[in-house]
PDB file of C-alpha atoms in Angstrom:
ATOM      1  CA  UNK A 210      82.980 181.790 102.069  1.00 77.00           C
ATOM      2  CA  UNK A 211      80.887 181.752  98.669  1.00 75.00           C
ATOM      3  CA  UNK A 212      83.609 183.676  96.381  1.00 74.00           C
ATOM      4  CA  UNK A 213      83.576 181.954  92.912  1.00 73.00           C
ATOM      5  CA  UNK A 214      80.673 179.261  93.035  1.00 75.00           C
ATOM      6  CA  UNK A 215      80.611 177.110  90.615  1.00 72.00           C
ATOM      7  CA  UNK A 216      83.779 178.836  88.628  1.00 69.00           C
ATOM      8  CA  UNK A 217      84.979 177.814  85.606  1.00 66.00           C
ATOM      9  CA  UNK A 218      86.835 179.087  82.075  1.00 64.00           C
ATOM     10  CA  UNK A 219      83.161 180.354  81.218  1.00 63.00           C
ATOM     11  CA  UNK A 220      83.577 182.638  83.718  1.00 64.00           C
ATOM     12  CA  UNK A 221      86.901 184.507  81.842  1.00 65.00           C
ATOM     13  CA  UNK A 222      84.688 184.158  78.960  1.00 63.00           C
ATOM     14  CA  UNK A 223      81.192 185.447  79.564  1.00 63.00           C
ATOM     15  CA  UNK A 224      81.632 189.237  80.845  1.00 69.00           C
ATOM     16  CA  UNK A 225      79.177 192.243  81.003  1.00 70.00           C
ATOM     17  CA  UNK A 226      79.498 195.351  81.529  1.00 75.00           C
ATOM     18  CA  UNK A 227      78.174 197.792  84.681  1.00 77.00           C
ATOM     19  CA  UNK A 228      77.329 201.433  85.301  1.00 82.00           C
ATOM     20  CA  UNK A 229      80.998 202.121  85.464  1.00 84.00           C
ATOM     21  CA  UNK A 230      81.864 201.048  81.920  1.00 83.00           C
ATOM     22  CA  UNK A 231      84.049 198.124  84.158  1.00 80.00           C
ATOM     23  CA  UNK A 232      83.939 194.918  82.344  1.00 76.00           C
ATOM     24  CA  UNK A 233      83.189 192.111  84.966  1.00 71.00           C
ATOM     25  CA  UNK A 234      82.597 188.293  84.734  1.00 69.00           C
ATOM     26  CA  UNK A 235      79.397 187.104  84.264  1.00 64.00           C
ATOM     27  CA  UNK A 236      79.435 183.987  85.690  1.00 62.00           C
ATOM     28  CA  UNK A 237      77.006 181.045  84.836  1.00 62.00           C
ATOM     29  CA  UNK A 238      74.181 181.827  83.285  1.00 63.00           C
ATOM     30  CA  UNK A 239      71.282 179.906  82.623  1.00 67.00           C
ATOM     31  CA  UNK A 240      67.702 179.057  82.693  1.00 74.00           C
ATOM     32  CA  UNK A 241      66.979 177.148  85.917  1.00 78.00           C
ATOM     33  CA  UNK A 242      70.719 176.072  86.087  1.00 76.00           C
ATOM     34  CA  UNK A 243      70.261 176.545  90.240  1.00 79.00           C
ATOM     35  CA  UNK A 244      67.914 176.193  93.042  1.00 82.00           C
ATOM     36  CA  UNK A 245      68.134 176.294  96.979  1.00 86.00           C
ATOM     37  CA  UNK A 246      65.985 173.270  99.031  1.00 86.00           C
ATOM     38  CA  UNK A 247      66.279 173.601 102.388  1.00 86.00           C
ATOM     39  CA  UNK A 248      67.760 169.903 104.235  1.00 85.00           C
ATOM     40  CA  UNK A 249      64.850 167.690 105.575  1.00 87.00           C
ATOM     41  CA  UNK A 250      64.279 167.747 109.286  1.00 84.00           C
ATOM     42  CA  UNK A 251      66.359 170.810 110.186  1.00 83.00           C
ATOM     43  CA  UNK A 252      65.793 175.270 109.955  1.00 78.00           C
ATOM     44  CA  UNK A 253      69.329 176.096 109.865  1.00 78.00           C
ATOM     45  CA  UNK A 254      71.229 173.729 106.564  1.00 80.00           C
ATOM     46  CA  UNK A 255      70.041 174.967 103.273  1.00 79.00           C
ATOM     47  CA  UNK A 256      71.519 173.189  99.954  1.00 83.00           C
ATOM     48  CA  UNK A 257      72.049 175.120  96.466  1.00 80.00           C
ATOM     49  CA  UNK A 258      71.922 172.913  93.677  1.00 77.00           C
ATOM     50  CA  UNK A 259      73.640 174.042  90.648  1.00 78.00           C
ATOM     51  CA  UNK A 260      74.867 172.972  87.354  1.00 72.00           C
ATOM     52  CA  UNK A 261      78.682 172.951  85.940  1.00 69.00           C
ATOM     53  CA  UNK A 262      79.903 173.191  82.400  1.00 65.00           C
ATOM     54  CA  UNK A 263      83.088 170.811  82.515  1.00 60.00           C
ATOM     55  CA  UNK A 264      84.979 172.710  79.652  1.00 54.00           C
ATOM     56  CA  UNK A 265      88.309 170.790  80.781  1.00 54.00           C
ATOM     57  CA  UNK A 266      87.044 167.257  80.152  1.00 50.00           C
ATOM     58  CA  UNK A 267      85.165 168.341  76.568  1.00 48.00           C
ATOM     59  CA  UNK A 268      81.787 166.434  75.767  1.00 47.00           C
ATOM     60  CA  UNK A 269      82.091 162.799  76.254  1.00 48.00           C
ATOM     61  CA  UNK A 270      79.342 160.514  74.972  1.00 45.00           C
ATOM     62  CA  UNK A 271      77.190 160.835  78.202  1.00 46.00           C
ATOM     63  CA  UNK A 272      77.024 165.188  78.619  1.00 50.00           C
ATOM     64  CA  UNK A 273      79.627 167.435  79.776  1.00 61.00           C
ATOM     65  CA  UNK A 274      77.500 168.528  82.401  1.00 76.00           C
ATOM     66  CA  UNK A 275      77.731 168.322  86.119  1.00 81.00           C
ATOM     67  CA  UNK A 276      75.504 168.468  89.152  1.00 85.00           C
ATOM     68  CA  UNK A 277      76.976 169.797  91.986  1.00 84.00           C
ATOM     69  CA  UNK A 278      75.918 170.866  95.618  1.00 87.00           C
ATOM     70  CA  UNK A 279      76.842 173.796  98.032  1.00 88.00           C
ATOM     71  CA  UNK A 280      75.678 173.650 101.781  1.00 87.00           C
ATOM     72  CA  UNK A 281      74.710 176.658 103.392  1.00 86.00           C
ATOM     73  CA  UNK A 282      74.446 176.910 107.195  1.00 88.00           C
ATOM     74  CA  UNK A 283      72.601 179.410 108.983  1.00 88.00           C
ATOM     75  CA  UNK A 284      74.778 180.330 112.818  1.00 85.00           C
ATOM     76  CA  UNK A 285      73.329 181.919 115.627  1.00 83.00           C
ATOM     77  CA  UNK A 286      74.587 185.541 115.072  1.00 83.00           C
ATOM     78  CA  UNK A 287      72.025 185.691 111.843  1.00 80.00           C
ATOM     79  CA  UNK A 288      75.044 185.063 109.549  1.00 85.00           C
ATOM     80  CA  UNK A 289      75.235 182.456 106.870  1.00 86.00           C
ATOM     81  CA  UNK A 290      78.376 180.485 105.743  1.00 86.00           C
ATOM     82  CA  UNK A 291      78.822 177.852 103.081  1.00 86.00           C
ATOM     83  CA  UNK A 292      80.359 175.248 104.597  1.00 86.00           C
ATOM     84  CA  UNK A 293      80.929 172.837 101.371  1.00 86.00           C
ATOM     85  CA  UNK A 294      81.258 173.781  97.999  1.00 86.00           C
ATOM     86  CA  UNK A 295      81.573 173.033  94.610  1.00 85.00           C
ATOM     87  CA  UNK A 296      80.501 168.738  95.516  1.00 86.00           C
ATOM     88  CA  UNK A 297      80.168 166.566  92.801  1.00 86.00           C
ATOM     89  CA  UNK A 298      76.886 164.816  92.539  1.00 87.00           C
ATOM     90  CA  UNK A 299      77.023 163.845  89.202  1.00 86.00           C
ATOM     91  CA  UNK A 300      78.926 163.878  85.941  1.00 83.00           C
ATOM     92  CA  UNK A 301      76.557 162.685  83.277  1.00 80.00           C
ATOM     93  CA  UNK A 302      74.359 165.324  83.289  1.00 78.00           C
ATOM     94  CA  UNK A 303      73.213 165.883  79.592  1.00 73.00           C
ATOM     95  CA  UNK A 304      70.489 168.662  79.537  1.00 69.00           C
ATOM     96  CA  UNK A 305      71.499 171.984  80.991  1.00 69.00           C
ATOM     97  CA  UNK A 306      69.216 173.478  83.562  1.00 70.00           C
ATOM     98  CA  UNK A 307      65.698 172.054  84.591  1.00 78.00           C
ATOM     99  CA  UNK A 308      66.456 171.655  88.213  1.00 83.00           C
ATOM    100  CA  UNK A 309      63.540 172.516  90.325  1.00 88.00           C
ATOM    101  CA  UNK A 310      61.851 169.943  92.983  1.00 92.00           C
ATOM    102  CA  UNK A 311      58.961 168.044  94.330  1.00 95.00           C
ATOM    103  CA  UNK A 312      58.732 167.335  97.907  1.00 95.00           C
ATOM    104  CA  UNK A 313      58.134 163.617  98.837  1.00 97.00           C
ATOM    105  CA  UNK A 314      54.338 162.372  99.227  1.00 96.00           C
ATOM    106  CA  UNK A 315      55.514 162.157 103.353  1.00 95.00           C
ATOM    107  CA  UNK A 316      55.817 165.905 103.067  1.00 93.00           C
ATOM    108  CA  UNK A 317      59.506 165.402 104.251  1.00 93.00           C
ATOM    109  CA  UNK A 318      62.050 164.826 101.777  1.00 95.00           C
ATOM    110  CA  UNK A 319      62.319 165.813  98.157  1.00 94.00           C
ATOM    111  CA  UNK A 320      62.312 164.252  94.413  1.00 96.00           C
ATOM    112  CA  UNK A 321      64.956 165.849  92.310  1.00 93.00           C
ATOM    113  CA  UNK A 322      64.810 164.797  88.377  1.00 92.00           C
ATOM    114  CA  UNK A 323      67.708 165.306  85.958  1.00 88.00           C
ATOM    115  CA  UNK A 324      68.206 164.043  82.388  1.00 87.00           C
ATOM    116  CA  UNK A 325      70.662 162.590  80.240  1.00 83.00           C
ATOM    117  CA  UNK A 326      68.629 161.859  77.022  1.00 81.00           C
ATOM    118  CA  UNK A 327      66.262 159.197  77.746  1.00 86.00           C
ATOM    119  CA  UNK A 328      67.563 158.416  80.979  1.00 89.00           C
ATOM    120  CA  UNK A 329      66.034 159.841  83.942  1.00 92.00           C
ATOM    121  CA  UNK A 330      68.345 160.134  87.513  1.00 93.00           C
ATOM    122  CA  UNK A 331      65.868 160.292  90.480  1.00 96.00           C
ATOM    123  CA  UNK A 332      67.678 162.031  93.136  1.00 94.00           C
ATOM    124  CA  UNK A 333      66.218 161.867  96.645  1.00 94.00           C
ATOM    125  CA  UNK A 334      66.842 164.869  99.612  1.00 93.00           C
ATOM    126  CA  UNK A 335      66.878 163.224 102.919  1.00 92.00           C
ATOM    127  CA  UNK A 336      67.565 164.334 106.539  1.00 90.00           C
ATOM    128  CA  UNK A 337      71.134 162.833 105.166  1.00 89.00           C
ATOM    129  CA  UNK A 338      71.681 164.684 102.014  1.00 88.00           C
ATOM    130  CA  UNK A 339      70.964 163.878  98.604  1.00 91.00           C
ATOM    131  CA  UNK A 340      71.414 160.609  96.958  1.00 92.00           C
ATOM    132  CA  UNK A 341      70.511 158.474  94.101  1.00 94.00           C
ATOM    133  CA  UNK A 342      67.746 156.803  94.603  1.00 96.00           C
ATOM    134  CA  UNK A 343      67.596 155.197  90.739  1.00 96.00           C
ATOM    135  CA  UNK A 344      67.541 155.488  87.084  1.00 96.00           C
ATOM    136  CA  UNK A 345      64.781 154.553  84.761  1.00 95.00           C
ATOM    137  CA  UNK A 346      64.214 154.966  80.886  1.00 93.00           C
ATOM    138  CA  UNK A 347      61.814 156.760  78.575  1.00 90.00           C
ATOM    139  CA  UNK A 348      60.329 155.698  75.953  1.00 89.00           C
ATOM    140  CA  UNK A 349      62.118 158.579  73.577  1.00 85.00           C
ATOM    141  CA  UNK A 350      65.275 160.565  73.648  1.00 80.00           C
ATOM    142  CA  UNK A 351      65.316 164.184  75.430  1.00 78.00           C
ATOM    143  CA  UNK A 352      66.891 166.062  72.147  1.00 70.00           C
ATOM    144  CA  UNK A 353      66.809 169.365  73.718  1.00 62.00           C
ATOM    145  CA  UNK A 354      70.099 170.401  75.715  1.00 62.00           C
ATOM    146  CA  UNK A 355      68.845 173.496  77.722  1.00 70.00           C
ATOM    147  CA  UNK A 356      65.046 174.210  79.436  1.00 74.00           C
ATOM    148  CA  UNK A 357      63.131 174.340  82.297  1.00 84.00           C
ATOM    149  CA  UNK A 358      60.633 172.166  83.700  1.00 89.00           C
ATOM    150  CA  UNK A 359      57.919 172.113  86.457  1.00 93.00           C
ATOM    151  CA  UNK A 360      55.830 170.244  88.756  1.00 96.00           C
ATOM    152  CA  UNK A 361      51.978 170.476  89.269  1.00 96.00           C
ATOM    153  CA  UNK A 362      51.138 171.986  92.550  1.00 95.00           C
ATOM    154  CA  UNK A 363      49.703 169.011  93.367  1.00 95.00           C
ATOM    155  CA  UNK A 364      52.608 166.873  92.621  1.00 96.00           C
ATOM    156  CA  UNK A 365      51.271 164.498  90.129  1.00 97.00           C
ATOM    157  CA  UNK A 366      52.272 165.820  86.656  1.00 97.00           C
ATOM    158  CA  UNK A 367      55.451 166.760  85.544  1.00 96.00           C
ATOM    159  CA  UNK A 368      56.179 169.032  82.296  1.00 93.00           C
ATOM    160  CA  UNK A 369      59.227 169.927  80.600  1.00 89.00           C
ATOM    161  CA  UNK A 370      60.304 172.337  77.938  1.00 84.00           C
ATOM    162  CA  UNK A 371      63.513 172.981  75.944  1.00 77.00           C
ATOM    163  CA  UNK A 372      65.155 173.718  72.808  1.00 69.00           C
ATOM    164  CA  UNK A 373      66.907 171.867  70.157  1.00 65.00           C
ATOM    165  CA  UNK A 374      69.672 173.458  68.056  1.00 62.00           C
ATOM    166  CA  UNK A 375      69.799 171.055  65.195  1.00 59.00           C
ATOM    167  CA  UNK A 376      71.605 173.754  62.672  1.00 60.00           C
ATOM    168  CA  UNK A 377      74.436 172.047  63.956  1.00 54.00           C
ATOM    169  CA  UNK A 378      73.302 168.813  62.087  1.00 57.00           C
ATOM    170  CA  UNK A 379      71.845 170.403  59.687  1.00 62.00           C
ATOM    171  CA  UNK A 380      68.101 170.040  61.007  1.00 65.00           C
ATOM    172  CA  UNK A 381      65.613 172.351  61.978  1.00 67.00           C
ATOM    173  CA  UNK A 382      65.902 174.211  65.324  1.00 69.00           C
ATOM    174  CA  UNK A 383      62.454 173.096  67.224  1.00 72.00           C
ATOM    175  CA  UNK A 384      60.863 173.169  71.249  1.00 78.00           C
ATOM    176  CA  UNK A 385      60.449 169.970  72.476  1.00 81.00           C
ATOM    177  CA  UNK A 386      57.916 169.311  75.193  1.00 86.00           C
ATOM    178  CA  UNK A 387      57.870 166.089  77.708  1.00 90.00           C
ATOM    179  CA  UNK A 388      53.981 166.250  79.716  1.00 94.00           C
ATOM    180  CA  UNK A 389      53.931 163.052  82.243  1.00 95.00           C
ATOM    181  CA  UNK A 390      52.719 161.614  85.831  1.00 97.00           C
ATOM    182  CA  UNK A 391      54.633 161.671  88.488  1.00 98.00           C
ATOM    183  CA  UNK A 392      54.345 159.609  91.556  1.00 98.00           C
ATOM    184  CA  UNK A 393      55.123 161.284  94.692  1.00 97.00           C
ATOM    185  CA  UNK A 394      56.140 158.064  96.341  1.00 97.00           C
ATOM    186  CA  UNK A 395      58.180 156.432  93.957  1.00 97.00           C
ATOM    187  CA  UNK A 396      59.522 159.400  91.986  1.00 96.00           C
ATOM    188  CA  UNK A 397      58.252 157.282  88.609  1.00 97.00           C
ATOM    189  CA  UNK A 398      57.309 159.227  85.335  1.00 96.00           C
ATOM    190  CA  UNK A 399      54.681 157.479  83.904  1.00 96.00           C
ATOM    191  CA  UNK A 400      52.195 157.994  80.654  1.00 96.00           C
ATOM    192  CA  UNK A 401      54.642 160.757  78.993  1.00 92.00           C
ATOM    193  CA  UNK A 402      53.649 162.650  75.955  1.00 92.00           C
ATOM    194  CA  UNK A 403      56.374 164.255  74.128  1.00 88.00           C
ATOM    195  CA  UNK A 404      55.991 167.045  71.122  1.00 85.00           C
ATOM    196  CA  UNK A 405      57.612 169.150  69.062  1.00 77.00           C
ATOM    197  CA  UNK A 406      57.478 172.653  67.407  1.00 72.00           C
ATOM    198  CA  UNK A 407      59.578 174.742  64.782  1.00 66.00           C
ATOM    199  CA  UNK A 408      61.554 177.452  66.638  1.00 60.00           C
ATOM    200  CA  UNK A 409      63.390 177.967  69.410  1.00 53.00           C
ATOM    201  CA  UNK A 410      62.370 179.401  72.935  1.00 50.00           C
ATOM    202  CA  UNK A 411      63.658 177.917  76.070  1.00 40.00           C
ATOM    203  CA  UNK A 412      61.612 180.245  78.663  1.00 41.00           C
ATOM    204  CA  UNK A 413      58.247 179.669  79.529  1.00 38.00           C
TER     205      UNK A 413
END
């Protein structure tokens, strides 16, 4: 039952091409634009994360990006089967990819971050799914549309890295880099740093 996650028109348009010379759609592609936590308090639900590129709606003043959710459950035979697909978490979604996650300081659920210039969403995985938990501000603008980011391993920084096209406005292209603490309990950024560099390279 996972045929055609996350499809969309980029789908017709992004296409490489295999051994065979037979030209075949390459889906989304992106730098952490997906991740798989498992659901708190159970072995057998897993949920994929994943962004969406709404090219039907256009770019509104908030991102054209989406966060959406697939659930995976594992049966008794061994097998896996998505159950729900394609859900909707959110719709103002403004940087592209940077999805990776922190679990909780009760070493149950997890913190999920995503951005939408200087406006940070603070998703919480419970036993009941995810939800918002709240918003909260930076002190600067995200500029960069597309990176990665990454949590300590123990939990209480947070770091992330992207690129900014800015030929587009006639600018120079540049990295941009966000370093801050993060509170396991609360899910707060605190104390962030933020830098820039000429060039572009969204990988680490």
């Amino acid at each position: 039952n996972g045929d055609t996650i996350n499809f969309s028109q980029k789908w017709r348009w992004l296409q490489w091409q295999n051994e065979n010379d037979e030209w075949k759609p390459s889906g989304m592609r992106g730098v952490q634009g997906v991740g798989f936590i498992p659901q708190p308090k159970t072995d057998t639900i897993l949920a994929l994360y994943h962004n969406y590129e709404n090219f039907e709606q256009g770019e509104d003043p908030t991102g054209f990006l989406e966060l959406w959710m697939s659930k995976i459950v594992s049966r008794n035979n061994g097998q896996q089967e998505i159950v729900e697909k394609d859900i909707l978490i959110s719709n103002t979604i403004y940087k592209w990819g940077a999805l990776t996650a922190c679990k909780h300081a009760n070493g149950r659920e997890w913190w999920l971050l995503q951005f939408n210039r200087n406006t940070v969403y603070h998703y919480l995985i419970t036993p009941k799914g995810i939800q918002l938990n709240h918003t909260s501000q930076l002190p600067q603008d995200l500029r960069s549309t597309i990176g990665q980011c990454k949590f300590s391993p123990q939990g209480d920084r947070f770091a992330l890295y992207g690129s900014f096209d800015g030929s587009f406005l006639g600018e120079q292209s540049q990295t941009d880099i966000m370093i801050a603490d993060f509170d396991r309990c609360t899910g707060e950024l605190t104390n962030a740093i933020f830098g820039k560099q000429p060039g572009q390279n969204a990988v680490l």
